[in-house]
Short mmCIF file of C-alpha atoms in Angstrom, two decimals:
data_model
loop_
_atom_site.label_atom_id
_atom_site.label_comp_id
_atom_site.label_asym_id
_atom_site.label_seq_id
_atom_site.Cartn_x
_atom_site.Cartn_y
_atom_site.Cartn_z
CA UNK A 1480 0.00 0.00 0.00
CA UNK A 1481 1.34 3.39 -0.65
CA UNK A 1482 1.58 5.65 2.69
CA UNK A 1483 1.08 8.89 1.02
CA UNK A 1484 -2.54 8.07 -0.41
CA UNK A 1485 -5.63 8.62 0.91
CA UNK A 1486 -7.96 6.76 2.26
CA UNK A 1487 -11.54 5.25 1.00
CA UNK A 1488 -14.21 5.95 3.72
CA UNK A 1489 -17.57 4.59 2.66
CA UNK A 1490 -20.04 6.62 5.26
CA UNK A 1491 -23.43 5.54 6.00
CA UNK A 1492 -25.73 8.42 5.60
CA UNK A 1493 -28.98 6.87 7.21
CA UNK A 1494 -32.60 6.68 6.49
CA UNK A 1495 -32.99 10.22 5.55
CA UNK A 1496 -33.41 12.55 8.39
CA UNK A 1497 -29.97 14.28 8.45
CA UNK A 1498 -30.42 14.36 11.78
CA UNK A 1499 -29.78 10.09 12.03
CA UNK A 1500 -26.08 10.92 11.08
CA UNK A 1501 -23.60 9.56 13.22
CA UNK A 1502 -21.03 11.86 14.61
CA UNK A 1503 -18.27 9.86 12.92
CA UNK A 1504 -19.98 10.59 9.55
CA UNK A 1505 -20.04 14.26 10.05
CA UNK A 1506 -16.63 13.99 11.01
CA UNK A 1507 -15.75 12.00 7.84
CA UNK A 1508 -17.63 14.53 5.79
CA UNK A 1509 -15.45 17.76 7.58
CA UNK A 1510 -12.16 15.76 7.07
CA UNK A 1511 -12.71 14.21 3.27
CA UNK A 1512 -10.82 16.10 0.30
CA UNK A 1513 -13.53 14.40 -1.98
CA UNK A 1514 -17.38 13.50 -1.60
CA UNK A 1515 -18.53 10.87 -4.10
CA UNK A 1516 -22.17 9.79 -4.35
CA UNK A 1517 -24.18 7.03 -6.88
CA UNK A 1518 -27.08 8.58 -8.13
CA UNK A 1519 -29.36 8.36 -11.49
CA UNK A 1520 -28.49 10.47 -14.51
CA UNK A 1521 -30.65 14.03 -13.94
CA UNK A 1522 -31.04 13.30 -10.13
CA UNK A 1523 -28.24 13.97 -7.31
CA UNK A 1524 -29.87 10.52 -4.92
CA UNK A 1525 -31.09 10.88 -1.29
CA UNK A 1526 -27.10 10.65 0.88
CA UNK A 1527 -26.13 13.89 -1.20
CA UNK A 1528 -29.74 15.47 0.08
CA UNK A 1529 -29.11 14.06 3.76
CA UNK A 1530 -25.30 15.49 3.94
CA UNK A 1531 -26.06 18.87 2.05
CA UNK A 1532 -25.50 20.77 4.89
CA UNK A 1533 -22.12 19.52 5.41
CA UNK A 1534 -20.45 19.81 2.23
CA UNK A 1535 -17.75 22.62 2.35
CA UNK A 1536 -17.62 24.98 -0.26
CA UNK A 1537 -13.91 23.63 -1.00
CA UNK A 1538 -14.40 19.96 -1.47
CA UNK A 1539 -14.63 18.44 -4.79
CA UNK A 1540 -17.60 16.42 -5.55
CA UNK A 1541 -17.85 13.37 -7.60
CA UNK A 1542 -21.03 12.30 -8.69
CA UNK A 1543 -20.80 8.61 -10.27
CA UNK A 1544 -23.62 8.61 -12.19
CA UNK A 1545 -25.21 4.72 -13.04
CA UNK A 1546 -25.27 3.75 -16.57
CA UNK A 1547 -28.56 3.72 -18.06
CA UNK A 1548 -29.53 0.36 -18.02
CA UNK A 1549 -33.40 -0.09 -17.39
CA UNK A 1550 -33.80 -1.97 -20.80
CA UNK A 1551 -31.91 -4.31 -20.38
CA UNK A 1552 -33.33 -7.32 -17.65
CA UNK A 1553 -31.30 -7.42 -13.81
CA UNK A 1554 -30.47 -10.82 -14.62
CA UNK A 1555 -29.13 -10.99 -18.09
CA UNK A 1556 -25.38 -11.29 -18.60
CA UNK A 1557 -25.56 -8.40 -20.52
CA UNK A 1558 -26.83 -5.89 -17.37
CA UNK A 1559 -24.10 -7.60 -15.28
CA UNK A 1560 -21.52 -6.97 -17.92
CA UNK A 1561 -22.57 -3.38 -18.30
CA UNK A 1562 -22.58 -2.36 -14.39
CA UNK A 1563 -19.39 -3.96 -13.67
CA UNK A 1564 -17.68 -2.28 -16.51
CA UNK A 1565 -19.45 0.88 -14.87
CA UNK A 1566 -17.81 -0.23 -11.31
CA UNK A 1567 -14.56 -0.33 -12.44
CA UNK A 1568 -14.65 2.57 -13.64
CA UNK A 1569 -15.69 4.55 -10.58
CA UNK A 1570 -13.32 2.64 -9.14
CA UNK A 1571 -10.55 4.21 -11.40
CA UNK A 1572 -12.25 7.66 -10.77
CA UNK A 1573 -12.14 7.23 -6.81
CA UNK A 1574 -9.07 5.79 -7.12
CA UNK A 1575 -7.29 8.34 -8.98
CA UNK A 1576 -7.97 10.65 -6.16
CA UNK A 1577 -6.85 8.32 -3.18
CA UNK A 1578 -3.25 7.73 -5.43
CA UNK A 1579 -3.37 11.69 -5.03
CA UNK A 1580 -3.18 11.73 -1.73
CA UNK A 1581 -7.09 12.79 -1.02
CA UNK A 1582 -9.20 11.28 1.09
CA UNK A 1583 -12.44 10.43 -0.57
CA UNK A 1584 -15.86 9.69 1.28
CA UNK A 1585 -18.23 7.88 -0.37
CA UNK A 1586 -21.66 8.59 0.65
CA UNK A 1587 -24.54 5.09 1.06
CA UNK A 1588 -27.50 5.65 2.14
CA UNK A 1589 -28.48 3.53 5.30
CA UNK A 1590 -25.74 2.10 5.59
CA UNK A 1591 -22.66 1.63 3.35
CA UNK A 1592 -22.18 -2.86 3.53
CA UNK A 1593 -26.26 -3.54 3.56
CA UNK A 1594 -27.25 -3.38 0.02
CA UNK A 1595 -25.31 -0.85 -0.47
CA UNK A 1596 -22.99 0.13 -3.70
CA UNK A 1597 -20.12 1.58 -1.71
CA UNK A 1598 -18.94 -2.42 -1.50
CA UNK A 1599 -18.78 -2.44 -5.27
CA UNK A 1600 -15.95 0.40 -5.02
CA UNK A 1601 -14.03 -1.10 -1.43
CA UNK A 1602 -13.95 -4.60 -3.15
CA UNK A 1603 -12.16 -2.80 -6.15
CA UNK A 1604 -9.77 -0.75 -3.83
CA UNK A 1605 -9.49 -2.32 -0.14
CA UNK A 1606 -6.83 -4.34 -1.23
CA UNK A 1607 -4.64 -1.17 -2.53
CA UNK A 1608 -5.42 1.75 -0.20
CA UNK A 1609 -6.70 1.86 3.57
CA UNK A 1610 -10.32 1.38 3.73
CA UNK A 1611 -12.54 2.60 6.65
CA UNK A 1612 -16.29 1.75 6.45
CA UNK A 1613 -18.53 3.95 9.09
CA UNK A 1614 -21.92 2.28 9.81
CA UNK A 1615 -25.19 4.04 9.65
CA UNK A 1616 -28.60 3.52 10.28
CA UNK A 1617 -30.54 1.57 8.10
CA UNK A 1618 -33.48 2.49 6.04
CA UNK A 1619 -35.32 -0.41 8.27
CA UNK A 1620 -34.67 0.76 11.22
CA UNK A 1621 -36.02 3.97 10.19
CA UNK A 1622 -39.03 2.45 9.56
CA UNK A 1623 -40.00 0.44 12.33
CA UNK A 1624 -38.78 3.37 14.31
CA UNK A 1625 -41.10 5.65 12.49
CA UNK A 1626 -44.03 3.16 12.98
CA UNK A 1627 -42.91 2.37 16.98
CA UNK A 1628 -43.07 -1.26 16.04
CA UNK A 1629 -40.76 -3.22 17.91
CA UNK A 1630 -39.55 -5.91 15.02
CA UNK A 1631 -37.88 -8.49 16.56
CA UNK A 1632 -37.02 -9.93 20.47
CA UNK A 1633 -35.31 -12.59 22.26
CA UNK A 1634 -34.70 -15.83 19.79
CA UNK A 1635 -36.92 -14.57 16.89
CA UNK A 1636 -35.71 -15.28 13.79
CA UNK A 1637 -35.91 -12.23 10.97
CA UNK A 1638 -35.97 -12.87 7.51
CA UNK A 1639 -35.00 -9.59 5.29
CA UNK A 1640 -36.42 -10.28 1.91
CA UNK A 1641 -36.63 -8.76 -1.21
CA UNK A 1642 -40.71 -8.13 -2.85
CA UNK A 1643 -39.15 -9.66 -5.91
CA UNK A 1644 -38.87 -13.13 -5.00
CA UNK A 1645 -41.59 -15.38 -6.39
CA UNK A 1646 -45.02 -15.39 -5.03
CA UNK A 1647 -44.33 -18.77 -3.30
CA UNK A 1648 -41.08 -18.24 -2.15
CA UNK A 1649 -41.94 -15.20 -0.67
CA UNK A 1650 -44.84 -16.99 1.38
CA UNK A 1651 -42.41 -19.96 2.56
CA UNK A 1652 -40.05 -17.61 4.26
CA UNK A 1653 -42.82 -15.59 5.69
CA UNK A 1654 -44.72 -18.40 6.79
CA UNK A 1655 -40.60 -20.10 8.27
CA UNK A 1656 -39.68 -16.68 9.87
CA UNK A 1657 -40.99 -14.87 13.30
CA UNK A 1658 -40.37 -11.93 11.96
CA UNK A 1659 -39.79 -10.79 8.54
CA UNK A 1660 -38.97 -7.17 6.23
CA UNK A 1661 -40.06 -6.87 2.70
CA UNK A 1662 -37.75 -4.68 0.95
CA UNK A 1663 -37.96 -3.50 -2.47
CA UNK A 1664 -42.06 -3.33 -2.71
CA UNK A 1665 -42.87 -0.80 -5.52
CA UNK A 1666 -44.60 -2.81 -8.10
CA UNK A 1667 -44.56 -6.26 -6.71
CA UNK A 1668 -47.08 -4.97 -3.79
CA UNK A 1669 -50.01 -7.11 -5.05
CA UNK A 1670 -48.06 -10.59 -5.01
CA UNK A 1671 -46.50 -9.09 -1.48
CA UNK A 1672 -50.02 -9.07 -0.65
CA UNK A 1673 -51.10 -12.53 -1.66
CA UNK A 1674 -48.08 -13.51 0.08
CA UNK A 1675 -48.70 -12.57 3.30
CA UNK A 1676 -52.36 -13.14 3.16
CA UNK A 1677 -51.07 -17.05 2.24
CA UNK A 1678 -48.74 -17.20 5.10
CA UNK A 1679 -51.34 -15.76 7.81
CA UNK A 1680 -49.07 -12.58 8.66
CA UNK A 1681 -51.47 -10.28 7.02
CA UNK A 1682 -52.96 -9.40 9.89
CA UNK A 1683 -49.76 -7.39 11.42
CA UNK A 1684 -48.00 -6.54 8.27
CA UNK A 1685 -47.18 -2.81 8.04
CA UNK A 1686 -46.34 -0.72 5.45
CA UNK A 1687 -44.15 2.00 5.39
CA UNK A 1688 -43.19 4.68 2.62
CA UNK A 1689 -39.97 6.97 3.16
CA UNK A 1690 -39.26 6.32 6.65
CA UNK A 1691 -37.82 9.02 8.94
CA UNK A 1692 -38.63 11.90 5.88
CA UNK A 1693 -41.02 14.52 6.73
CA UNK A 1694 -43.83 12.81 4.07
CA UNK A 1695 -43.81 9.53 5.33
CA UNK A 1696 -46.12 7.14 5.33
CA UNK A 1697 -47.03 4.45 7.81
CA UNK A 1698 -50.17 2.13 7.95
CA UNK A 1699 -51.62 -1.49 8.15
CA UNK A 1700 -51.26 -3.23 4.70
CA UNK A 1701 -54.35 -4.34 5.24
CA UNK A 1702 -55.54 -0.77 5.62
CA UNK A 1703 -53.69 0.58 1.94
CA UNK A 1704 -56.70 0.91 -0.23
CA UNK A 1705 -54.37 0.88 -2.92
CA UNK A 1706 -51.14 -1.35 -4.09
CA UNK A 1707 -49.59 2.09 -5.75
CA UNK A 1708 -46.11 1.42 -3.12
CA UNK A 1709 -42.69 3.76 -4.24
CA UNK A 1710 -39.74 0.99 -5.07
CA UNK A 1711 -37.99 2.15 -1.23
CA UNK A 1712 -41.04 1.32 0.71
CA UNK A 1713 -40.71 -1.71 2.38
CA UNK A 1714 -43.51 -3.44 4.68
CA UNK A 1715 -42.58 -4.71 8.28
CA UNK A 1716 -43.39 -8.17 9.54
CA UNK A 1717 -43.78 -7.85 13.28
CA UNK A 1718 -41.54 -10.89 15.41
CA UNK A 1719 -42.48 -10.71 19.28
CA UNK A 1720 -45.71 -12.92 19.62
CA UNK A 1721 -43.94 -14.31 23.25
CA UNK A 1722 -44.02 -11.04 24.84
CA UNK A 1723 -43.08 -11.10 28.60
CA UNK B 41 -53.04 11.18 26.50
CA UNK B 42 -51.89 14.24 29.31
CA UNK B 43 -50.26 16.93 27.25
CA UNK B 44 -48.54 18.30 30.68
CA UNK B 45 -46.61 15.46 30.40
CA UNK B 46 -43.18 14.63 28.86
CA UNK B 47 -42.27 12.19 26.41
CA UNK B 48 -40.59 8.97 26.97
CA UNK B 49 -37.61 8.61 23.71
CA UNK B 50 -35.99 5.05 22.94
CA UNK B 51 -32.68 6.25 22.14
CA UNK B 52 -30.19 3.86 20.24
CA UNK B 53 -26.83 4.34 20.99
CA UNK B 54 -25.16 2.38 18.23
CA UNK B 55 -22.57 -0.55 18.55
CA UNK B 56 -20.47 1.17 21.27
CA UNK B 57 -18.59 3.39 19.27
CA UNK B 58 -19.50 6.97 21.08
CA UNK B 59 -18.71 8.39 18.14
CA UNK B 60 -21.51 6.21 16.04
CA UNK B 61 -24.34 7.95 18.63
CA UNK B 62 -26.44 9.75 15.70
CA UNK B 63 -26.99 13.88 15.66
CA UNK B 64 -30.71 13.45 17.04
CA UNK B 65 -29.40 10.86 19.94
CA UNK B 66 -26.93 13.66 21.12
CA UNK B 67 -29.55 15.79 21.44
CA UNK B 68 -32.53 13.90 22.70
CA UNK B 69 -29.47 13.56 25.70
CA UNK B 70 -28.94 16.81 26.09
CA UNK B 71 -33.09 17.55 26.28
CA UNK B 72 -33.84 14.69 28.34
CA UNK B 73 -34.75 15.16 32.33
CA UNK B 74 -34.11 11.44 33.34
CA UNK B 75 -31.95 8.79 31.08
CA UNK B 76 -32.80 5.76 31.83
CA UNK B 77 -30.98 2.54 31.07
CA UNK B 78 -31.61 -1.16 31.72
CA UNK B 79 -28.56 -3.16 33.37
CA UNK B 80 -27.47 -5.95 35.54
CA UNK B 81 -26.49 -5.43 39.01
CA UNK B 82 -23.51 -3.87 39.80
CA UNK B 83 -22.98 -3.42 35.79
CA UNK B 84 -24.13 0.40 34.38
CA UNK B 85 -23.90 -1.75 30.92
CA UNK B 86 -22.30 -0.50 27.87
CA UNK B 87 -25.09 1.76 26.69
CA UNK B 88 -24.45 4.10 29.68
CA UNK B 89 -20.75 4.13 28.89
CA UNK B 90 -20.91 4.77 25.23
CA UNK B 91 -23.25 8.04 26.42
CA UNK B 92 -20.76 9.01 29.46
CA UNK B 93 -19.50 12.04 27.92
CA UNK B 94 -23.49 13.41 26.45
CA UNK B 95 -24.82 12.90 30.78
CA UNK B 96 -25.44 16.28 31.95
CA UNK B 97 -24.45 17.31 35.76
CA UNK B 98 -28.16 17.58 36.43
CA UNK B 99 -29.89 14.82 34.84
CA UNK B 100 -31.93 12.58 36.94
CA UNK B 101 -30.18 8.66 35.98
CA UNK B 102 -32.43 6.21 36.28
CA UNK B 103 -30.88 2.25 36.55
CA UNK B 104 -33.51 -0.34 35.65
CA UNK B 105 -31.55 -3.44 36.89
CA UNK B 106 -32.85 -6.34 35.84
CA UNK B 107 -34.26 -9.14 38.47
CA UNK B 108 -31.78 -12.03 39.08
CA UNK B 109 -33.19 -14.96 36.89
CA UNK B 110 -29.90 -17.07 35.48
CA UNK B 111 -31.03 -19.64 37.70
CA UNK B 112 -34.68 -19.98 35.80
CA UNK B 113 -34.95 -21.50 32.45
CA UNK B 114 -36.06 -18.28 29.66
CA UNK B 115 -38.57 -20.22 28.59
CA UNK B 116 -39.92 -21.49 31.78
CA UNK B 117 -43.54 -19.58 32.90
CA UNK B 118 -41.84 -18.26 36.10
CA UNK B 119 -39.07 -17.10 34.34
CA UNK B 120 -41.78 -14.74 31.82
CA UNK B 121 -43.82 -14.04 34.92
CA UNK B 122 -40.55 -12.64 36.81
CA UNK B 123 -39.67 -10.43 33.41
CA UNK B 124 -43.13 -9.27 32.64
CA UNK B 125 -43.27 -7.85 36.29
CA UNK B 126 -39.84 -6.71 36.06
CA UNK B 127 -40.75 -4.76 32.83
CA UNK B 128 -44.15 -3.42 34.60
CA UNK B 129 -42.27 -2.14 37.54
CA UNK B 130 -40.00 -0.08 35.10
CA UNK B 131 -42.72 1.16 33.02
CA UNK B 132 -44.28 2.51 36.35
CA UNK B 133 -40.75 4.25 37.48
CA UNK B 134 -40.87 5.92 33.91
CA UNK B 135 -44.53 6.15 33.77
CA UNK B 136 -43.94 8.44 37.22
CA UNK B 137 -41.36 10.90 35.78
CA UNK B 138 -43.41 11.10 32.33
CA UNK B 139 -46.43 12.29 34.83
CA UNK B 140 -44.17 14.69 36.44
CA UNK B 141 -43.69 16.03 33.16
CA UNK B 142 -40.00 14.87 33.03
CA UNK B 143 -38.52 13.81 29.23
CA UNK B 144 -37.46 10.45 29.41
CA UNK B 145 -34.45 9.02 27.10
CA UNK B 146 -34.30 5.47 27.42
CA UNK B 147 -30.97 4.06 26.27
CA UNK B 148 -30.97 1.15 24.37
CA UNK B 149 -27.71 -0.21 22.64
CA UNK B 150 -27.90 -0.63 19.23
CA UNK B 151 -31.48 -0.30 17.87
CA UNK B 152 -33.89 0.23 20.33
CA UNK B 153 -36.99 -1.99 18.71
CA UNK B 154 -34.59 -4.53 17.31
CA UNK B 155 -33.51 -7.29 19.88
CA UNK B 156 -34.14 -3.93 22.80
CA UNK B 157 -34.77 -3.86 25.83
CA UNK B 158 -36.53 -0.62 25.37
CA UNK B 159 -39.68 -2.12 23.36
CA UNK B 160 -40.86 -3.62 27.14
CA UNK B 161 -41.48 -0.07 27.74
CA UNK B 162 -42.77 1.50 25.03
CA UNK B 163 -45.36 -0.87 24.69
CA UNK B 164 -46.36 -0.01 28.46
CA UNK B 165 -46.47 3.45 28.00
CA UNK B 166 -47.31 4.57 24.21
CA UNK B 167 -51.03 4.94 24.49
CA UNK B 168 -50.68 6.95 27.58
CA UNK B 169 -47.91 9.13 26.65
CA UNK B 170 -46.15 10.70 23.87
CA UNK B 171 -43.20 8.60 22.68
CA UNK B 172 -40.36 9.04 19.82
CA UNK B 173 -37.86 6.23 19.06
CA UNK B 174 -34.21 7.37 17.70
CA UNK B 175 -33.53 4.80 15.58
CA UNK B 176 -29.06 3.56 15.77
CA UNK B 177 -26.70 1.56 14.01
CA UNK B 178 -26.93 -2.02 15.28
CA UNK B 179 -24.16 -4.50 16.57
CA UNK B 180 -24.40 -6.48 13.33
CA UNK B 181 -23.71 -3.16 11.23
CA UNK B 182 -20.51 -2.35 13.49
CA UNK B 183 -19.41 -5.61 12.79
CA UNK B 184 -19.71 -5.95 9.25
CA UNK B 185 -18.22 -2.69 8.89
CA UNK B 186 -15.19 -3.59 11.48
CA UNK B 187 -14.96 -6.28 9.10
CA UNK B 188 -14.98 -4.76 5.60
CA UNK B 189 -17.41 -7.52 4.99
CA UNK B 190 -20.32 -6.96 1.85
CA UNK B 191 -22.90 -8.44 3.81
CA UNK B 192 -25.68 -8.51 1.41
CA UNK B 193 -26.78 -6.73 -2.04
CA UNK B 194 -29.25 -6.74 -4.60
CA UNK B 195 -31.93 -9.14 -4.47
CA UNK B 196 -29.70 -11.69 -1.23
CA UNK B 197 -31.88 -13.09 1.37
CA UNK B 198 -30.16 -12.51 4.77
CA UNK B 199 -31.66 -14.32 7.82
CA UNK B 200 -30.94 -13.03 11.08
CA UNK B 201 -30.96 -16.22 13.57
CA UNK B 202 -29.82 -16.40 17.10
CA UNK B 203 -27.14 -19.01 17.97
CA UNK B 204 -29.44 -20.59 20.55
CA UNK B 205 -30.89 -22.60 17.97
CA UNK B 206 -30.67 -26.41 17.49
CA UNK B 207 -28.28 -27.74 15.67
CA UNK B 208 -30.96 -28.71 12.84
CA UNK B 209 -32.86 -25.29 12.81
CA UNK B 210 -29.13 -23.40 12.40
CA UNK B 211 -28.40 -26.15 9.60
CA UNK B 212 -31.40 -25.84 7.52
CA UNK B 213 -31.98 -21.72 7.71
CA UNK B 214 -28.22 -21.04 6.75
CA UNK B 215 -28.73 -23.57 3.96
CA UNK B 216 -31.40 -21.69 2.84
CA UNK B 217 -30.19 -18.15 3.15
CA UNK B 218 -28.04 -16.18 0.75
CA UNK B 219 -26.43 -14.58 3.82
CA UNK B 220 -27.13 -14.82 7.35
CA UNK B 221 -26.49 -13.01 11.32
CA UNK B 222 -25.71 -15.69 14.04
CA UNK B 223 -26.44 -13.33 17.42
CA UNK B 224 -25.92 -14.35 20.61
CA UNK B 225 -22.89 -17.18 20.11
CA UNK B 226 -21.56 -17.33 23.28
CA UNK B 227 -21.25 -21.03 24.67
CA UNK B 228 -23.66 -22.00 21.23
CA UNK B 229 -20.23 -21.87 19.23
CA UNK B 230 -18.99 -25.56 19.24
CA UNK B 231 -23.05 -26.50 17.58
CA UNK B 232 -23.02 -22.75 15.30
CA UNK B 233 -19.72 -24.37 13.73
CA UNK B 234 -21.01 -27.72 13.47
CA UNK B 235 -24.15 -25.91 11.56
CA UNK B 236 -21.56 -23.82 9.42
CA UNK B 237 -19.88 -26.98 8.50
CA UNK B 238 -22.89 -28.73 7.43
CA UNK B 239 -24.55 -25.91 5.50
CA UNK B 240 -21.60 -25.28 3.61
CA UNK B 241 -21.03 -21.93 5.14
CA UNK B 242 -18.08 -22.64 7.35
CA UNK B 243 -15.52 -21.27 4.39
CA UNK B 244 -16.89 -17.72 4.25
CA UNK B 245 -18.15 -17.40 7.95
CA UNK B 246 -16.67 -14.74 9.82
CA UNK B 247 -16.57 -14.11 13.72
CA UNK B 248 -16.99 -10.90 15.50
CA UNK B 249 -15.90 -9.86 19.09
CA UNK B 250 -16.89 -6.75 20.05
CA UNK B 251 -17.49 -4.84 16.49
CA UNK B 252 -16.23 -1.15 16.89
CA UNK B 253 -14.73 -1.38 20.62
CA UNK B 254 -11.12 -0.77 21.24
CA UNK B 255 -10.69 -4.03 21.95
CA UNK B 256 -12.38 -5.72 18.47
CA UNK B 257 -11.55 -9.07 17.30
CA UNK B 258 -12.41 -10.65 14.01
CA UNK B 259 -10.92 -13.47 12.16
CA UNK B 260 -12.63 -16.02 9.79
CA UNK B 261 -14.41 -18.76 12.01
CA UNK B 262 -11.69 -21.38 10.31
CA UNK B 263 -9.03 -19.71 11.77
CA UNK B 264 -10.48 -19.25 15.18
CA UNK B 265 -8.71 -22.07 17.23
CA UNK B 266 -11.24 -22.31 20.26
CA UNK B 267 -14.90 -22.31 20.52
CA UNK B 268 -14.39 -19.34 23.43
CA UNK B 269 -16.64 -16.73 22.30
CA UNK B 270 -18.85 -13.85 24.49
CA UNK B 271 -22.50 -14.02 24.59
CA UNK B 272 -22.60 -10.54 22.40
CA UNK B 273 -20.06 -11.84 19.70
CA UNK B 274 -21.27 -12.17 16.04
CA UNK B 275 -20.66 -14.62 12.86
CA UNK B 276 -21.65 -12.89 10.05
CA UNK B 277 -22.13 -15.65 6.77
CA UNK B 278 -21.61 -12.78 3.42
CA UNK B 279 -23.95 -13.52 0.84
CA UNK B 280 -23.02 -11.39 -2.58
CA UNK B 281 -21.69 -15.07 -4.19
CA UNK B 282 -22.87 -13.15 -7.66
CA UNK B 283 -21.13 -9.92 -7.56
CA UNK B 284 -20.54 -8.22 -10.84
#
């Protein structure tokens, strides 16, 4: 490793409410020579909204913006072809500044290791240049704080899930788990729904849209009149049947 | 609901890391009349140390020391019976300061409504006062991070299972998990390895001591020559086998 470059901090930025940032990723964002954020051509992403208020006027920002790839199917070799072509090559960006001596934090919202795509950059670099990865709070915990539903207790077992698995796989791992969040709901709400009507958790599944933002959204799925659901809402499976 | 009251706050104080304490923790501290945080006796526990430095000279503590029960089975009646009255007993030592019109911040490591003690009171109190929980960044997430360990991404199942369970139930769920959170290893280690073996998991599993304490301790669970391991340590099982 080369002592005079900088390090790669990938910095958790929360659920949203810049307020859920830890100390340590205010520091990071006062100390960093260079702020990098993902986000979608036209659109700066939610971590650069949540830190705006602590970007100095000096630092350099560098926006790696995703390849447009909505045509072409998540699963095909071609999509995985495309975005890790697009990795390595923020990779070279970010790393072009750490070789320069700057320290560059990249900003994840929640946090940076949970679905996150600061791991597709400290994969690329952790073996050349020091790496320091600050936790944050994660979009689910924003949520089930939002709602005041306590999640999970003692031995439950929680199942995180994404809303894109099949219908029936999504109702065995309901139906296996105590407790259980559905991420990724946008327009697989209605087999969500089927789901957990199959698996008798209908009953306490709650839904929640932009947790911890000022417009959020929290109610009973089987209170939404509607399956109209934003791709980042995710629905909370209540664990805790036991309680003392 | 008595608006002369105050408010009781669940406040996560992250992995132990005083630094990881979020913005809106820090304050709800510095706004609180009473902090109040469960423990053993003759232990403050390690939510009241990672807040030392936020305690104000005047702030009414509150210790909610847990009944001595090691010698009853958890999942014996008596031992619920003792917990539930425990909990009750604390709710009505809040419940008193909340009438008063005191704030209370409840400390709760990590997340307060994930594995918390906290949840015991909140759902005690919340339809008689006003309540707020501050989400934080859970052990798990300070682990992963101490680690530099991808835990999940895109569409990976993760399954969050304590260590407690049999040998068969560990088997089977980290068979059928993309990634997976053993809490709670403790004395469980010699059977969690045994289940990491059998799953074909043991190769990728790593363990955690302490995630982002001085004193950390990580090392793939292949390389760890014992089966010592403290009830609070971690084995995080990476999913992310189809990175791009």
């Amino acid at each position: 490793m080369n002592a005079a470059a900088g390090k790669l901090i990938g910095v958790g930025t929360g659920p949203g409410d810049p307020e859920l940032l830890t100390l340590k990723a205010v520091r990071a964002l006062s100390e960093a020579h260079v702020i990098a954020h993902f986000a979608k051509r036209g659109s700066n992403g939610n971590a650069r909204a949540t830190v705006s208020a602590y970007l100095r006027p000096e630092v350099i920002e560098l926006p790696l913006i995703y390849p447009v790839t909505t045509e072409i199917d998540r699963n095909h070799g071609d999509y995985k072809a495309a975005i890790g072509c697009f990795y390595t090559h923020a990779a070279g960006l970010v790393g072009s500044h750490l070789t320069a001596g700057r320290t560059v934090a990249v900003l994840s919202e929640g946090d940076p290791l949970f679905y996150g795509s600061y791991m597709h950059l400290h994969v690329r670099l952790a073996s050349s240049f020091r790496t320091e990865v600050i936790p944050g709070v994660t979009a689910m915990s924003g949520c089930w704080s939002e709602a005041g539903t306590p999640i999970v207790q003692g031995d439950d077992v929680l199942a995180v899930v994404p809303g894109t698995l099949s219908e029936f796989e999504l109702t065995r791992r309901l139906a296996d788990s105590d407790a259980a969040v559905i991420m990724k709901v946008g327009r697989n709400m209605p087999r969500i729904r089927r789901a957990l009507a199959a698996s008798g958790r209908l009953d306490r599944a709650i839904y929640v849209e932009r947790g911890t933002m000022p417009e959020t959204v929290s109610m009973p799925v089987s209170d939404k009149p509607d399956d109209d659901a934003p791709y980042f809402s995710i629905i909370l499976v209540p664990g805790w049947t036991g309680r003392p």
